[in-house]
Amino acid sequence: MASGLAASGFFLSFNNGPIYQTRRSFASSSRLTSSPAGMCCLKLGRLPYKGIKHNKFSQKKENKIIQAVAISVSPSALENADHRKQLADLYGFTKIGEPLPDNITMKDVIETLPKKVFEIDDMKAWRSVATTITSYALGLFMIAKAPWYLLPLAWAWTGTAITGFFVIGHDCAHKSFSRNKLVEDIVGTLAFMPLIYPYEPWRIKHDRHHAKTNMLTGDTAWHPPYKNEFQSSTPLRKAMIFGYGPLRTFMSIGHWLIWHFNLEKFRPSEIKRVKISLACVFAFMAIGWPLIVYYTGIWGWIKFWLMPWLGYHFWMSTFTMVHHTAPHIPFKAPKEWNAAQAQLNGTVHCDYPR
């Protein structure tokens, strides 16, 4: 999802392979808008994406929780526009595009994109930094001054503001923030520090996610378990899998702990950079947290850091859920997996309100 590039569309691409059991939950109260052919655009607000014509859409079922199991759909059925429309209506989207032909590669897709989308805009990049810092500072001021009954609103604002730090670090990791790669590494590391996210481990895992999007066992993001894996799991593991949908908005915390602090998950050539990132995060914890407690007490640490951090993880989990998981998006075994189809067919374009 670098600078909106990977948010390319909602396509269908099922085969007659094995059925992978998933259990997804998401609120269906968002509005949806259709964009150019082959895309489905999930819209969480009223402002249209610049340069794209949208059609308004109102869902019939508001504030419901949808739970679904991913199933295989015959590729020939997807050639039928009426069938795709029925599936779109069933799942709550305005449009599901035609399946991507097997002979299309990622290189073919990239070559169709205008040069403008690859250009680095320094002013826009640093303006995003200024906007995020200003919004974060305003959030901290609101928390300091707000009466207790307005604290949830202040936490929501501040949690959303510090999500901007993640977006900045994300673009640095994708080399789309600056022409100077050292600047990107420094800015990315600093942006991730308040989130207690080690930049380099996240960048490495995120690159693998893009390289193996929606590949079973290969993708570093969420993927459904095999049926035999589920059946052989411990009761606690089964409970986590079944509870994953309703708890999805905070499951990125578990992913953060499991994937980013274990040196055994990285190649020997990556260890040095990983250790530097970990040292930066631990330094923030060792210096920043005691200072917060010293000046504001334990309750101040909860108010000023923990609650906004949980708000950030709400967004982090939501991004993950919205961008690559839906009832009709397939997760394929390595032998069946195709890079272009996985990137396009398995990606949702989502417009958030300004």
mmCIF file of C-alpha atoms in Angstrom:
data_model
loop_
_atom_site.group_PDB
_atom_site.id
_atom_site.type_symbol
_atom_site.label_atom_id
_atom_site.label_comp_id
_atom_site.label_asym_id
_atom_site.label_seq_id
_atom_site.Cartn_x
_atom_site.Cartn_y
_atom_site.Cartn_z
ATOM 1 C CA MET A 1 0.000 0.000 0.000
ATOM 2 C CA ALA A 2 2.848 2.409 -0.656
ATOM 3 C CA SER A 3 1.385 5.843 -1.280
ATOM 4 C CA GLY A 4 -1.865 4.265 -2.367
ATOM 5 C CA LEU A 5 -0.154 2.314 -5.163
ATOM 6 C CA ALA A 6 -0.825 -1.176 -3.898
ATOM 7 C CA ALA A 7 -4.459 -0.385 -3.114
ATOM 8 C CA SER A 8 -5.272 -1.385 -6.650
ATOM 9 C CA GLY A 9 -8.650 -3.062 -6.618
ATOM 10 C CA PHE A 10 -11.013 -5.830 -5.616
ATOM 11 C CA PHE A 11 -10.817 -8.654 -8.160
ATOM 12 C CA LEU A 12 -12.060 -12.225 -8.075
ATOM 13 C CA SER A 13 -9.695 -15.072 -8.837
ATOM 14 C CA PHE A 14 -10.779 -18.413 -7.471
ATOM 15 C CA ASN A 15 -9.890 -21.844 -8.761
ATOM 16 C CA ASN A 16 -11.167 -25.294 -8.004
ATOM 17 C CA GLY A 17 -8.402 -25.956 -5.503
ATOM 18 C CA PRO A 18 -8.788 -26.694 -1.810
ATOM 19 C CA ILE A 19 -11.179 -24.732 0.318
ATOM 20 C CA TYR A 20 -9.378 -22.753 3.005
ATOM 21 C CA GLN A 21 -11.455 -22.140 6.071
ATOM 22 C CA THR A 22 -11.552 -18.556 7.208
ATOM 23 C CA ARG A 23 -13.688 -16.694 9.654
ATOM 24 C CA ARG A 24 -13.830 -12.994 8.937
ATOM 25 C CA SER A 25 -15.797 -10.314 10.740
ATOM 26 C CA PHE A 26 -16.199 -6.728 9.743
ATOM 27 C CA ALA A 27 -18.674 -3.905 10.209
ATOM 28 C CA SER A 28 -20.827 -3.436 7.123
ATOM 29 C CA SER A 29 -21.874 0.128 7.788
ATOM 30 C CA SER A 30 -19.297 1.734 5.466
ATOM 31 C CA ARG A 31 -20.331 3.284 2.180
ATOM 32 C CA LEU A 32 -18.785 1.930 -0.996
ATOM 33 C CA THR A 33 -18.004 3.551 -4.316
ATOM 34 C CA SER A 34 -17.010 2.137 -7.649
ATOM 35 C CA SER A 35 -13.920 3.274 -9.486
ATOM 36 C CA PRO A 36 -12.499 2.466 -12.948
ATOM 37 C CA ALA A 37 -13.051 -0.919 -14.524
ATOM 38 C CA GLY A 38 -11.644 -3.815 -12.581
ATOM 39 C CA MET A 39 -11.705 -2.091 -9.205
ATOM 40 C CA CYS A 40 -13.859 -2.106 -6.146
ATOM 41 C CA CYS A 41 -13.472 0.854 -3.880
ATOM 42 C CA LEU A 42 -14.378 0.684 -0.201
ATOM 43 C CA LYS A 43 -15.236 4.197 0.936
ATOM 44 C CA LEU A 44 -15.318 5.216 4.581
ATOM 45 C CA GLY A 45 -16.514 8.746 4.035
ATOM 46 C CA ARG A 46 -17.997 11.194 1.574
ATOM 47 C CA LEU A 47 -14.973 12.730 -0.151
ATOM 48 C CA PRO A 48 -14.126 11.084 -3.502
ATOM 49 C CA TYR A 49 -10.624 10.099 -4.457
ATOM 50 C CA LYS A 50 -9.188 12.904 -6.579
ATOM 51 C CA GLY A 51 -9.576 12.317 -10.286
ATOM 52 C CA ILE A 52 -11.885 9.317 -9.961
ATOM 53 C CA LYS A 53 -15.617 9.435 -10.472
ATOM 54 C CA HIS A 54 -17.539 7.625 -7.753
ATOM 55 C CA ASN A 55 -21.119 6.466 -7.540
ATOM 56 C CA LYS A 56 -22.895 6.721 -4.218
ATOM 57 C CA PHE A 57 -24.011 3.501 -2.625
ATOM 58 C CA SER A 58 -26.075 2.848 0.461
ATOM 59 C CA GLN A 59 -25.974 -0.525 2.110
ATOM 60 C CA LYS A 60 -29.222 -2.160 3.047
ATOM 61 C CA LYS A 61 -27.877 -3.779 6.202
ATOM 62 C CA GLU A 62 -26.396 -1.202 8.535
ATOM 63 C CA ASN A 63 -24.280 -1.933 11.602
ATOM 64 C CA LYS A 64 -24.334 -5.697 11.150
ATOM 65 C CA ILE A 65 -21.462 -8.067 11.694
ATOM 66 C CA ILE A 66 -20.788 -10.317 8.716
ATOM 67 C CA GLN A 67 -19.091 -13.666 9.186
ATOM 68 C CA ALA A 68 -18.115 -15.696 6.153
ATOM 69 C CA VAL A 69 -16.118 -18.679 5.016
ATOM 70 C CA ALA A 70 -13.884 -18.358 1.953
ATOM 71 C CA ILE A 71 -14.994 -20.767 -0.766
ATOM 72 C CA SER A 72 -13.764 -21.702 -4.216
ATOM 73 C CA VAL A 73 -15.562 -20.221 -7.223
ATOM 74 C CA SER A 74 -15.229 -21.542 -10.748
ATOM 75 C CA PRO A 75 -13.089 -19.191 -12.915
ATOM 76 C CA SER A 76 -15.573 -19.526 -15.788
ATOM 77 C CA ALA A 77 -18.330 -18.174 -13.555
ATOM 78 C CA LEU A 78 -16.354 -14.996 -13.025
ATOM 79 C CA GLU A 79 -16.415 -14.206 -16.728
ATOM 80 C CA ASN A 80 -20.134 -13.585 -16.318
ATOM 81 C CA ALA A 81 -20.787 -9.944 -15.413
ATOM 82 C CA ASP A 82 -24.163 -10.777 -13.876
ATOM 83 C CA HIS A 83 -22.579 -13.374 -11.599
ATOM 84 C CA ARG A 84 -19.910 -10.928 -10.471
ATOM 85 C CA LYS A 85 -22.608 -8.370 -9.752
ATOM 86 C CA GLN A 86 -24.513 -10.909 -7.640
ATOM 87 C CA LEU A 87 -21.383 -11.647 -5.629
ATOM 88 C CA ALA A 88 -20.705 -7.935 -5.182
ATOM 89 C CA ASP A 89 -24.240 -7.412 -3.903
ATOM 90 C CA LEU A 90 -23.916 -10.422 -1.607
ATOM 91 C CA TYR A 91 -20.666 -9.209 -0.049
ATOM 92 C CA GLY A 92 -21.622 -5.527 0.098
ATOM 93 C CA PHE A 93 -19.387 -4.079 -2.637
ATOM 94 C CA THR A 94 -20.463 -1.980 -5.580
ATOM 95 C CA LYS A 95 -18.199 -3.708 -8.065
ATOM 96 C CA ILE A 96 -15.965 -6.739 -8.473
ATOM 97 C CA GLY A 97 -13.694 -6.589 -11.506
ATOM 98 C CA GLU A 98 -12.999 -9.257 -14.082
ATOM 99 C CA PRO A 99 -10.356 -11.846 -13.191
ATOM 100 C CA LEU A 100 -6.810 -11.045 -14.261
ATOM 101 C CA PRO A 101 -5.649 -13.185 -17.221
ATOM 102 C CA ASP A 102 -2.985 -15.767 -16.424
ATOM 103 C CA ASN A 103 -0.503 -14.289 -18.904
ATOM 104 C CA ILE A 104 -0.377 -10.866 -17.185
ATOM 105 C CA THR A 105 2.704 -10.285 -15.018
ATOM 106 C CA MET A 106 3.505 -7.631 -12.408
ATOM 107 C CA LYS A 107 5.907 -6.081 -14.931
ATOM 108 C CA ASP A 108 3.016 -5.687 -17.371
ATOM 109 C CA VAL A 109 0.924 -4.004 -14.698
ATOM 110 C CA ILE A 110 3.697 -1.634 -13.600
ATOM 111 C CA GLU A 111 4.368 -0.584 -17.202
ATOM 112 C CA THR A 112 0.766 0.613 -17.539
ATOM 113 C CA LEU A 113 1.151 3.081 -14.668
ATOM 114 C CA PRO A 114 1.938 6.734 -15.427
ATOM 115 C CA LYS A 115 5.391 8.030 -14.474
ATOM 116 C CA LYS A 116 3.776 10.492 -12.089
ATOM 117 C CA VAL A 117 2.943 7.793 -9.539
ATOM 118 C CA PHE A 118 6.655 6.979 -9.153
ATOM 119 C CA GLU A 119 7.764 10.578 -8.616
ATOM 120 C CA ILE A 120 8.884 11.606 -5.119
ATOM 121 C CA ASP A 121 7.329 14.852 -3.875
ATOM 122 C CA ASP A 122 9.574 16.295 -1.160
ATOM 123 C CA MET A 123 7.115 19.022 -0.227
ATOM 124 C CA LYS A 124 4.282 16.552 0.197
ATOM 125 C CA ALA A 125 6.494 14.212 2.224
ATOM 126 C CA TRP A 126 7.664 16.825 4.716
ATOM 127 C CA ARG A 127 4.208 18.386 4.863
ATOM 128 C CA SER A 128 2.922 14.998 6.036
ATOM 129 C CA VAL A 129 5.542 15.031 8.799
ATOM 130 C CA ALA A 130 4.505 18.535 9.892
ATOM 131 C CA THR A 131 0.809 17.611 9.788
ATOM 132 C CA THR A 132 1.364 14.489 11.868
ATOM 133 C CA ILE A 133 3.489 16.222 14.515
ATOM 134 C CA THR A 134 0.998 19.100 14.770
ATOM 135 C CA SER A 135 -1.965 16.730 15.055
ATOM 136 C CA TYR A 136 -0.143 14.657 17.671
ATOM 137 C CA ALA A 137 0.748 17.751 19.715
ATOM 138 C CA LEU A 138 -2.852 18.922 19.557
ATOM 139 C CA GLY A 139 -3.965 15.477 20.715
ATOM 140 C CA LEU A 140 -1.646 15.569 23.725
ATOM 141 C CA PHE A 141 -2.980 19.038 24.585
ATOM 142 C CA MET A 142 -6.547 17.730 24.372
ATOM 143 C CA ILE A 143 -5.698 14.808 26.666
ATOM 144 C CA ALA A 144 -4.082 17.166 29.184
ATOM 145 C CA LYS A 145 -7.040 19.570 29.268
ATOM 146 C CA ALA A 146 -10.043 17.366 28.590
ATOM 147 C CA PRO A 147 -12.424 16.361 31.413
ATOM 148 C CA TRP A 148 -12.658 12.645 32.015
ATOM 149 C CA TYR A 149 -15.790 12.198 29.906
ATOM 150 C CA LEU A 150 -14.071 13.669 26.818
ATOM 151 C CA LEU A 151 -10.902 11.596 27.163
ATOM 152 C CA PRO A 152 -12.121 8.848 24.763
ATOM 153 C CA LEU A 153 -12.538 11.486 22.063
ATOM 154 C CA ALA A 154 -9.060 12.871 22.769
ATOM 155 C CA TRP A 155 -7.598 9.350 22.695
ATOM 156 C CA ALA A 156 -9.298 8.604 19.385
ATOM 157 C CA TRP A 157 -7.883 11.802 17.882
ATOM 158 C CA THR A 158 -4.372 11.185 19.207
ATOM 159 C CA GLY A 159 -4.380 7.507 18.198
ATOM 160 C CA THR A 160 -5.344 8.522 14.679
ATOM 161 C CA ALA A 161 -2.673 11.247 14.680
ATOM 162 C CA ILE A 162 0.155 8.889 15.636
ATOM 163 C CA THR A 163 -1.014 6.515 12.914
ATOM 164 C CA GLY A 164 0.459 9.225 10.702
ATOM 165 C CA PHE A 165 3.885 8.248 12.063
ATOM 166 C CA PHE A 166 3.284 4.726 10.798
ATOM 167 C CA VAL A 167 2.284 6.040 7.360
ATOM 168 C CA ILE A 168 5.491 8.098 7.194
ATOM 169 C CA GLY A 169 7.627 5.111 8.203
ATOM 170 C CA HIS A 170 5.716 2.946 5.745
ATOM 171 C CA ASP A 171 6.554 5.254 2.851
ATOM 172 C CA CYS A 172 10.188 5.391 3.983
ATOM 173 C CA ALA A 173 10.301 1.591 3.902
ATOM 174 C CA HIS A 174 8.922 1.632 0.353
ATOM 175 C CA LYS A 175 11.562 4.214 -0.684
ATOM 176 C CA SER A 176 8.860 6.679 -1.687
ATOM 177 C CA PHE A 177 9.492 9.373 0.946
ATOM 178 C CA SER A 178 12.840 10.853 -0.125
ATOM 179 C CA ARG A 179 15.500 10.496 -2.796
ATOM 180 C CA ASN A 180 18.062 10.175 -0.014
ATOM 181 C CA LYS A 181 17.885 6.642 1.358
ATOM 182 C CA LEU A 182 19.794 7.492 4.531
ATOM 183 C CA VAL A 183 17.218 10.181 5.276
ATOM 184 C CA GLU A 184 14.485 7.595 4.764
ATOM 185 C CA ASP A 185 16.097 5.168 7.198
ATOM 186 C CA ILE A 186 16.520 7.885 9.839
ATOM 187 C CA VAL A 187 13.017 9.322 9.418
ATOM 188 C CA GLY A 188 11.458 5.859 9.331
ATOM 189 C CA THR A 189 13.248 4.815 12.515
ATOM 190 C CA LEU A 190 12.293 8.028 14.348
ATOM 191 C CA ALA A 191 8.677 7.823 13.157
ATOM 192 C CA PHE A 192 8.310 4.263 14.437
ATOM 193 C CA MET A 193 9.933 4.843 17.823
ATOM 194 C CA PRO A 194 6.861 6.349 19.610
ATOM 195 C CA LEU A 195 4.889 3.331 18.378
ATOM 196 C CA ILE A 196 7.489 0.930 19.869
ATOM 197 C CA TYR A 197 7.804 -0.530 16.387
ATOM 198 C CA PRO A 198 11.341 -1.490 15.335
ATOM 199 C CA TYR A 199 11.609 -0.034 11.846
ATOM 200 C CA GLU A 200 13.993 -2.450 10.170
ATOM 201 C CA PRO A 201 12.274 -5.679 11.294
ATOM 202 C CA TRP A 202 8.949 -4.258 10.145
ATOM 203 C CA ARG A 203 10.396 -3.160 6.791
ATOM 204 C CA ILE A 204 11.853 -6.624 6.156
ATOM 205 C CA LYS A 205 8.612 -8.401 7.044
ATOM 206 C CA HIS A 206 6.554 -5.922 5.048
ATOM 207 C CA ASP A 207 8.685 -6.487 1.960
ATOM 208 C CA ARG A 208 8.041 -10.219 2.310
ATOM 209 C CA HIS A 209 4.325 -9.511 2.670
ATOM 210 C CA HIS A 210 4.311 -7.697 -0.673
ATOM 211 C CA ALA A 211 6.424 -10.414 -2.261
ATOM 212 C CA LYS A 212 4.085 -13.174 -0.991
ATOM 213 C CA THR A 213 0.710 -11.401 -0.729
ATOM 214 C CA ASN A 214 -2.061 -13.842 0.185
ATOM 215 C CA MET A 215 0.202 -16.867 -0.113
ATOM 216 C CA LEU A 216 -0.561 -19.523 2.460
ATOM 217 C CA THR A 217 2.408 -19.955 4.837
ATOM 218 C CA GLY A 218 4.443 -17.375 2.884
ATOM 219 C CA ASP A 219 2.632 -14.130 3.663
ATOM 220 C CA THR A 220 3.790 -12.468 6.892
ATOM 221 C CA ALA A 221 0.363 -10.890 7.362
ATOM 222 C CA TRP A 222 -2.718 -12.830 8.458
ATOM 223 C CA HIS A 223 -3.707 -15.895 6.469
ATOM 224 C CA PRO A 224 -6.307 -18.599 7.170
ATOM 225 C CA PRO A 225 -5.207 -21.844 8.806
ATOM 226 C CA TYR A 226 -5.427 -25.192 7.053
ATOM 227 C CA LYS A 227 -8.266 -27.380 8.265
ATOM 228 C CA ASN A 228 -5.928 -30.091 9.600
ATOM 229 C CA GLU A 229 -3.834 -27.413 11.319
ATOM 230 C CA PHE A 230 -6.935 -26.100 13.042
ATOM 231 C CA GLN A 231 -8.123 -29.551 14.093
ATOM 232 C CA SER A 232 -4.754 -30.372 15.655
ATOM 233 C CA SER A 233 -4.477 -27.049 17.477
ATOM 234 C CA THR A 234 -4.706 -26.664 21.229
ATOM 235 C CA PRO A 235 -7.999 -25.398 22.725
ATOM 236 C CA LEU A 236 -6.361 -22.010 23.336
ATOM 237 C CA ARG A 237 -5.220 -21.757 19.710
ATOM 238 C CA LYS A 238 -8.700 -22.733 18.487
ATOM 239 C CA ALA A 239 -10.224 -20.091 20.728
ATOM 240 C CA MET A 240 -7.850 -17.504 19.249
ATOM 241 C CA ILE A 241 -8.756 -18.502 15.698
ATOM 242 C CA PHE A 242 -12.494 -18.365 16.384
ATOM 243 C CA GLY A 243 -12.142 -15.121 18.273
ATOM 244 C CA TYR A 244 -9.932 -13.573 15.648
ATOM 245 C CA GLY A 245 -12.744 -11.861 13.763
ATOM 246 C CA PRO A 246 -14.394 -10.017 16.681
ATOM 247 C CA LEU A 247 -10.984 -9.157 18.178
ATOM 248 C CA ARG A 248 -9.456 -8.241 14.826
ATOM 249 C CA THR A 249 -9.202 -4.538 15.626
ATOM 250 C CA PHE A 250 -6.437 -5.212 18.158
ATOM 251 C CA MET A 251 -4.824 -8.388 16.820
ATOM 252 C CA SER A 252 -1.976 -6.371 15.301
ATOM 253 C CA ILE A 253 -0.589 -6.169 18.847
ATOM 254 C CA GLY A 254 0.021 -9.917 18.807
ATOM 255 C CA HIS A 255 1.545 -9.684 15.334
ATOM 256 C CA TRP A 256 3.794 -6.854 16.554
ATOM 257 C CA LEU A 257 5.110 -8.990 19.424
ATOM 258 C CA ILE A 258 5.547 -12.228 17.495
ATOM 259 C CA TRP A 259 7.161 -10.981 14.301
ATOM 260 C CA HIS A 260 9.420 -8.058 15.178
ATOM 261 C CA PHE A 261 11.480 -8.866 18.272
ATOM 262 C CA ASN A 262 12.680 -12.413 17.599
ATOM 263 C CA LEU A 263 16.125 -12.415 15.949
ATOM 264 C CA GLU A 264 15.630 -16.014 14.842
ATOM 265 C CA LYS A 265 13.061 -14.839 12.296
ATOM 266 C CA PHE A 266 15.688 -12.897 10.322
ATOM 267 C CA ARG A 267 18.532 -13.826 7.997
ATOM 268 C CA PRO A 268 22.137 -13.413 9.230
ATOM 269 C CA SER A 269 22.645 -10.540 6.762
ATOM 270 C CA GLU A 270 19.695 -8.676 8.323
ATOM 271 C CA ILE A 271 20.629 -9.066 11.988
ATOM 272 C CA LYS A 272 22.865 -6.001 12.305
ATOM 273 C CA ARG A 273 20.227 -3.569 11.014
ATOM 274 C CA VAL A 274 17.528 -5.331 13.048
ATOM 275 C CA LYS A 275 19.578 -4.893 16.237
ATOM 276 C CA ILE A 276 20.001 -1.161 15.555
ATOM 277 C CA SER A 277 16.243 -0.739 15.223
ATOM 278 C CA LEU A 278 15.608 -2.748 18.368
ATOM 279 C CA ALA A 279 18.133 -0.613 20.260
ATOM 280 C CA CYS A 280 16.303 2.561 19.176
ATOM 281 C CA VAL A 281 12.963 1.199 20.363
ATOM 282 C CA PHE A 282 14.357 0.028 23.689
ATOM 283 C CA ALA A 283 16.053 3.408 24.151
ATOM 284 C CA PHE A 284 12.697 5.143 23.708
ATOM 285 C CA MET A 285 11.153 2.801 26.276
ATOM 286 C CA ALA A 286 14.060 3.241 28.707
ATOM 287 C CA ILE A 287 14.077 7.045 28.463
ATOM 288 C CA GLY A 288 10.631 8.111 27.281
ATOM 289 C CA TRP A 289 8.471 5.952 29.514
ATOM 290 C CA PRO A 290 10.231 6.850 32.797
ATOM 291 C CA LEU A 291 10.034 10.546 31.889
ATOM 292 C CA ILE A 292 6.299 10.267 31.285
ATOM 293 C CA VAL A 293 5.803 8.469 34.600
ATOM 294 C CA TYR A 294 8.068 10.925 36.446
ATOM 295 C CA TYR A 295 6.115 13.983 35.293
ATOM 296 C CA THR A 296 2.580 12.572 35.045
ATOM 297 C CA GLY A 297 2.498 9.335 37.079
ATOM 298 C CA ILE A 298 1.311 5.892 36.011
ATOM 299 C CA TRP A 299 -2.106 7.263 35.085
ATOM 300 C CA GLY A 300 -0.336 9.813 32.894
ATOM 301 C CA TRP A 301 1.511 7.015 31.076
ATOM 302 C CA ILE A 302 -1.839 5.319 30.443
ATOM 303 C CA LYS A 303 -3.472 8.570 29.331
ATOM 304 C CA PHE A 304 -0.716 10.009 27.183
ATOM 305 C CA TRP A 305 0.869 6.901 25.688
ATOM 306 C CA LEU A 306 -0.996 3.617 26.173
ATOM 307 C CA MET A 307 -4.506 4.670 25.105
ATOM 308 C CA PRO A 308 -3.371 6.508 21.943
ATOM 309 C CA TRP A 309 -1.149 3.511 21.164
ATOM 310 C CA LEU A 310 -4.178 1.219 21.346
ATOM 311 C CA GLY A 311 -5.979 3.644 19.034
ATOM 312 C CA TYR A 312 -3.118 3.299 16.570
ATOM 313 C CA HIS A 313 -3.397 -0.499 16.691
ATOM 314 C CA PHE A 314 -7.091 -0.223 15.915
ATOM 315 C CA TRP A 315 -6.121 1.452 12.648
ATOM 316 C CA MET A 316 -3.195 -0.892 12.047
ATOM 317 C CA SER A 317 -5.464 -3.918 12.359
ATOM 318 C CA THR A 318 -8.167 -2.287 10.247
ATOM 319 C CA PHE A 319 -5.735 -1.506 7.434
ATOM 320 C CA THR A 320 -4.613 -5.125 7.375
ATOM 321 C CA MET A 321 -8.141 -6.492 7.397
ATOM 322 C CA VAL A 322 -9.517 -4.133 4.756
ATOM 323 C CA HIS A 323 -6.664 -4.303 2.270
ATOM 324 C CA HIS A 324 -6.215 -8.031 1.735
ATOM 325 C CA THR A 325 -9.014 -10.015 3.363
ATOM 326 C CA ALA A 326 -12.661 -10.418 2.395
ATOM 327 C CA PRO A 327 -14.993 -13.384 2.005
ATOM 328 C CA HIS A 328 -14.222 -13.780 -1.713
ATOM 329 C CA ILE A 329 -10.467 -13.090 -1.754
ATOM 330 C CA PRO A 330 -8.461 -16.337 -2.099
ATOM 331 C CA PHE A 331 -5.393 -17.451 -0.184
ATOM 332 C CA LYS A 332 -3.441 -19.888 -2.340
ATOM 333 C CA ALA A 333 -0.789 -22.507 -1.733
ATOM 334 C CA PRO A 334 2.678 -21.662 -3.133
ATOM 335 C CA LYS A 335 2.299 -23.955 -6.170
ATOM 336 C CA GLU A 336 -0.971 -22.282 -7.202
ATOM 337 C CA TRP A 337 0.064 -18.728 -6.298
ATOM 338 C CA ASN A 338 0.566 -16.050 -8.966
ATOM 339 C CA ALA A 339 2.193 -12.718 -8.050
ATOM 340 C CA ALA A 340 0.151 -10.431 -10.318
ATOM 341 C CA GLN A 341 -3.140 -12.098 -9.459
ATOM 342 C CA ALA A 342 -2.345 -12.010 -5.747
ATOM 343 C CA GLN A 343 -1.381 -8.328 -5.782
ATOM 344 C CA LEU A 344 -4.378 -7.229 -7.854
ATOM 345 C CA ASN A 345 -7.038 -9.852 -7.206
ATOM 346 C CA GLY A 346 -6.261 -9.867 -3.483
ATOM 347 C CA THR A 347 -6.134 -6.142 -2.832
ATOM 348 C CA VAL A 348 -8.919 -3.750 -1.838
ATOM 349 C CA HIS A 349 -8.777 -0.069 -2.706
ATOM 350 C CA CYS A 350 -10.145 1.859 0.236
ATOM 351 C CA ASP A 351 -10.821 5.614 0.362
ATOM 352 C CA TYR A 352 -10.801 6.957 3.910
ATOM 353 C CA PRO A 353 -12.429 10.315 4.684
ATOM 354 C CA ARG A 354 -10.056 13.279 4.534
#
